Coordinates of C-alpha atoms and ligand atoms in Angstrom, one line a residue:
M268 CA -21.5 38.0 20.5
V269 CA -20.9 37.5 24.2
P270 CA -17.6 39.0 25.4
D271 CA -15.2 37.2 27.7
A272 CA -16.3 33.8 26.4
P273 CA -14.2 31.0 27.6
L274 CA -12.3 29.6 24.6
H275 CA -10.7 26.1 24.9
H276 CA -8.1 24.5 22.7
H277 CA -9.1 21.2 21.2
E278 CA -8.0 18.9 24.1
Q279 CA -9.4 21.2 26.7
L280 CA -12.7 21.2 24.9
Q281 CA -12.7 17.4 24.7
R282 CA -11.9 17.1 28.5
E283 CA -14.7 19.6 29.3
V284 CA -17.2 17.6 27.2
E285 CA -16.2 14.4 28.9
E286 CA -16.5 16.1 32.3
L287 CA -20.0 17.5 31.4
C288 CA -21.2 14.0 30.5
S289 CA -19.8 12.4 33.6
T290 CA -21.3 15.1 35.7
A291 CA -24.7 14.4 34.0
R292 CA -24.4 10.7 34.8
Q293 CA -23.5 11.4 38.4
C294 CA -26.5 13.7 38.7
Y295 CA -28.7 10.9 37.4
A296 CA -27.2 8.5 39.9
R297 CA -28.0 10.9 42.7
G298 CA -31.6 11.2 41.6
W299 CA -31.4 14.8 40.5
V300 CA -32.4 14.3 36.8
P301 CA -35.0 11.5 36.7
A302 CA -37.0 10.5 33.6
T303 CA -34.9 12.2 31.0
S304 CA -35.2 15.6 32.8
G305 CA -32.6 18.2 33.3
N306 CA -30.1 19.6 30.8
F307 CA -26.4 20.4 30.7
S308 CA -24.2 22.6 28.6
L309 CA -20.8 24.2 28.1
R310 CA -19.7 27.1 26.1
S311 CA -16.5 27.6 24.1
G312 CA -16.3 30.9 22.4
N313 CA -19.5 31.4 20.4
R314 CA -20.3 27.7 20.4
V315 CA -22.5 25.9 23.0
F316 CA -22.6 22.1 23.5
I317 CA -25.9 21.1 25.1
T318 CA -27.9 18.0 25.8
A319 CA -30.5 17.3 23.2
S320 CA -34.1 16.9 24.3
G321 CA -35.3 13.7 25.9
L322 CA -32.1 12.0 26.7
D323 CA -31.5 9.5 29.6
K324 CA -28.9 11.4 31.6
G325 CA -27.7 8.2 33.2
K326 CA -26.2 7.2 29.9
L327 CA -25.0 10.5 28.5
R328 CA -22.1 10.4 26.1
P329 CA -20.2 13.1 24.2
E330 CA -22.0 12.2 20.9
D331 CA -25.3 13.0 22.6
L332 CA -24.5 16.7 22.7
L333 CA -25.8 19.2 20.2
E334 CA -23.6 22.0 19.0
I335 CA -25.4 25.3 18.7
D336 CA -24.6 29.0 18.3
L337 CA -25.5 31.7 20.7
D338 CA -28.8 32.3 18.8
G339 CA -29.8 28.7 19.3
E340 CA -29.2 27.5 15.7
V341 CA -28.0 23.9 15.6
I342 CA -24.6 23.6 14.0
G343 CA -23.9 19.9 14.6
G344 CA -25.1 16.8 16.4
Q345 CA -28.1 14.6 16.4
G346 CA -31.6 15.3 17.9
R347 CA -33.5 18.5 18.6
P348 CA -32.7 21.2 21.2
S349 CA -34.8 21.1 24.4
A350 CA -37.2 24.0 25.1
E351 CA -34.9 25.0 27.9
T352 CA -32.0 25.7 25.6
A353 CA -33.2 29.3 25.5
L354 CA -32.7 29.6 29.2
H355 CA -29.0 28.4 28.9
L356 CA -28.5 31.1 26.2
V357 CA -29.9 33.8 28.5
I358 CA -27.5 32.7 31.3
Y359 CA -24.5 32.8 28.9
R360 CA -25.4 36.3 27.9
E361 CA -25.9 37.6 31.4
R362 CA -23.0 35.7 33.0
V363 CA -20.3 36.3 30.5
S364 CA -17.6 34.3 32.4
A365 CA -19.8 31.2 32.6
G366 CA -18.4 28.3 30.7
A367 CA -20.9 25.6 31.9
I368 CA -24.5 25.4 33.1
L369 CA -26.1 22.6 35.0
H370 CA -29.9 22.2 35.4
V371 CA -31.4 19.6 37.7
H372 CA -34.8 18.6 39.1
S373 CA -34.0 17.3 42.6
V374 CA -36.6 16.6 45.3
W375 CA -35.3 19.3 47.6
N376 CA -35.0 22.0 45.1
T377 CA -38.5 21.2 43.9
L378 CA -39.9 21.3 47.4
L379 CA -38.1 24.5 48.6
S380 CA -38.8 26.5 45.4
G381 CA -42.5 25.8 45.8
K382 CA -42.5 26.6 49.5
F383 CA -40.7 30.0 49.1
E384 CA -42.0 31.1 45.7
G385 CA -44.1 33.8 47.4
D386 CA -40.9 35.3 48.9
G387 CA -39.1 35.3 45.6
F388 CA -36.0 33.5 47.0
V389 CA -34.7 30.8 49.3
A390 CA -32.4 32.2 51.9
L391 CA -29.4 30.0 52.9
R392 CA -27.3 31.2 55.9
G393 CA -25.1 30.0 58.6
Y394 CA -23.9 26.8 56.9
E395 CA -20.3 25.9 56.4
L396 CA -20.9 24.6 52.9
L397 CA -21.8 28.1 51.7
K398 CA -18.1 28.3 51.2
G399 CA -18.5 25.9 48.3
L400 CA -19.8 28.9 46.3
S401 CA -17.3 31.1 44.5
D402 CA -16.2 34.2 46.4
V403 CA -18.0 33.2 49.6
A404 CA -15.4 33.0 52.4
T405 CA -17.5 32.5 55.5
H406 CA -20.5 30.6 56.8
E407 CA -21.9 34.0 57.9
H408 CA -22.8 34.7 54.2
E409 CA -26.5 34.7 53.3
E410 CA -27.1 33.3 49.8
R411 CA -30.4 34.2 48.4
V412 CA -31.3 31.9 45.5
P413 CA -34.0 33.7 43.4
I414 CA -37.1 31.8 42.5
I415 CA -39.1 32.5 39.3
A416 CA -42.5 31.1 38.5
N417 CA -42.6 28.1 36.3
T418 CA -44.4 28.1 32.9
Q419 CA -44.3 26.1 29.7
E420 CA -44.1 29.4 27.8
Y421 CA -40.4 29.8 27.3
A422 CA -40.3 33.4 25.9
P423 CA -41.7 35.0 29.0
L424 CA -39.7 32.6 31.2
A425 CA -36.5 33.6 29.4
A426 CA -37.4 37.3 29.9
N427 CA -38.0 36.7 33.6
L428 CA -34.7 34.8 34.0
K429 CA -32.9 37.7 32.3
N430 CA -34.4 40.2 34.8
V431 CA -33.6 38.1 37.8
L432 CA -30.0 37.6 36.7
Q433 CA -29.6 41.3 36.2
Q434 CA -31.2 42.1 39.6
N435 CA -29.2 39.5 41.5
A436 CA -25.6 40.0 40.3
D437 CA -24.1 37.9 43.1
A438 CA -26.5 34.9 42.8
H439 CA -24.8 31.5 42.1
G440 CA -28.1 29.9 40.9
V441 CA -31.7 30.5 40.1
L442 CA -34.7 28.3 40.9
L443 CA -37.8 27.7 38.8
S444 CA -40.7 27.0 41.2
R445 CA -41.6 23.3 41.6
H446 CA -39.3 22.7 38.7
G447 CA -35.6 22.9 39.3
L448 CA -32.3 24.7 39.7
Y449 CA -30.0 26.4 37.2
T450 CA -26.4 27.0 38.3
W451 CA -23.2 27.7 36.4
G452 CA -19.4 28.1 36.6
E453 CA -16.4 29.1 34.6
W454 CA -15.6 25.4 34.1
V455 CA -17.7 22.3 34.4
A456 CA -15.9 21.5 37.7
G457 CA -16.8 24.9 39.1
A458 CA -20.4 24.5 38.0
R459 CA -20.5 21.1 39.6
R460 CA -19.1 22.4 42.9
H461 CA -21.9 25.0 42.9
L462 CA -24.4 22.4 42.2
E463 CA -23.2 20.0 44.9
A464 CA -23.0 22.8 47.4
L465 CA -26.5 24.2 46.6
E466 CA -28.2 20.8 46.6
F467 CA -26.6 19.9 49.9
L468 CA -27.8 23.3 51.3
F469 CA -31.3 22.7 49.9
E470 CA -31.5 19.4 51.5
V471 CA -30.3 20.7 54.9
E472 CA -32.6 23.7 54.7
G473 CA -35.5 21.5 53.5
R474 CA -35.1 19.0 56.3
R475 CA -35.0 22.0 58.8
V476 CA -38.1 23.7 57.2
F477 CA -40.2 20.7 56.6
G478 CA -39.0 18.3 59.2
G479 CA -38.3 20.6 62.1
F480 CA -34.7 19.7 62.5
Ligands
ZN557 ZN1 -36.1 21.6 33.6

């Protein structure tokens, strides 16, 4: 049981599910989840609604979501859970106010997470759009987005993610090296604001680092 779980009444939940699906389609349109990659979820109480494995995110509809419990057991829906479902559950346990999680594989988060894996984080500072992140009031903020090594072994990856979340209580997202970004929010709209802000910042920082701007 995760305390403080967001709990929606029926219509709120339907709206959130629609919003999650439209967010996924927009991410596809922006090139952030090519080739059935990425995954998206929302939590309502002890239930999680999450994209099943192998779906084209450009066509995602509410009936494409699996309903699972916080142990990852499938309660409803068609298809099988993606291997990364375990990572969503770690985030919901460690960020108890999170009601939605977005995971994308963009060009810029892939490049920057590879470039700075040795440092353990990407530092973003001095940019106005940092204020798109919750509780950040000034461009003078430095956001350190932790980076963890990528692997196809999801048990150690989940353990690493848990440690990184515990050690970086203020982080708004976590990168997997040469893989992608996880970010979250209390509602789908808040998670999407974090995603759009971070991806904008990754592109600006990426163009500066790689292109000399
Ligand atoms: Zn992924």
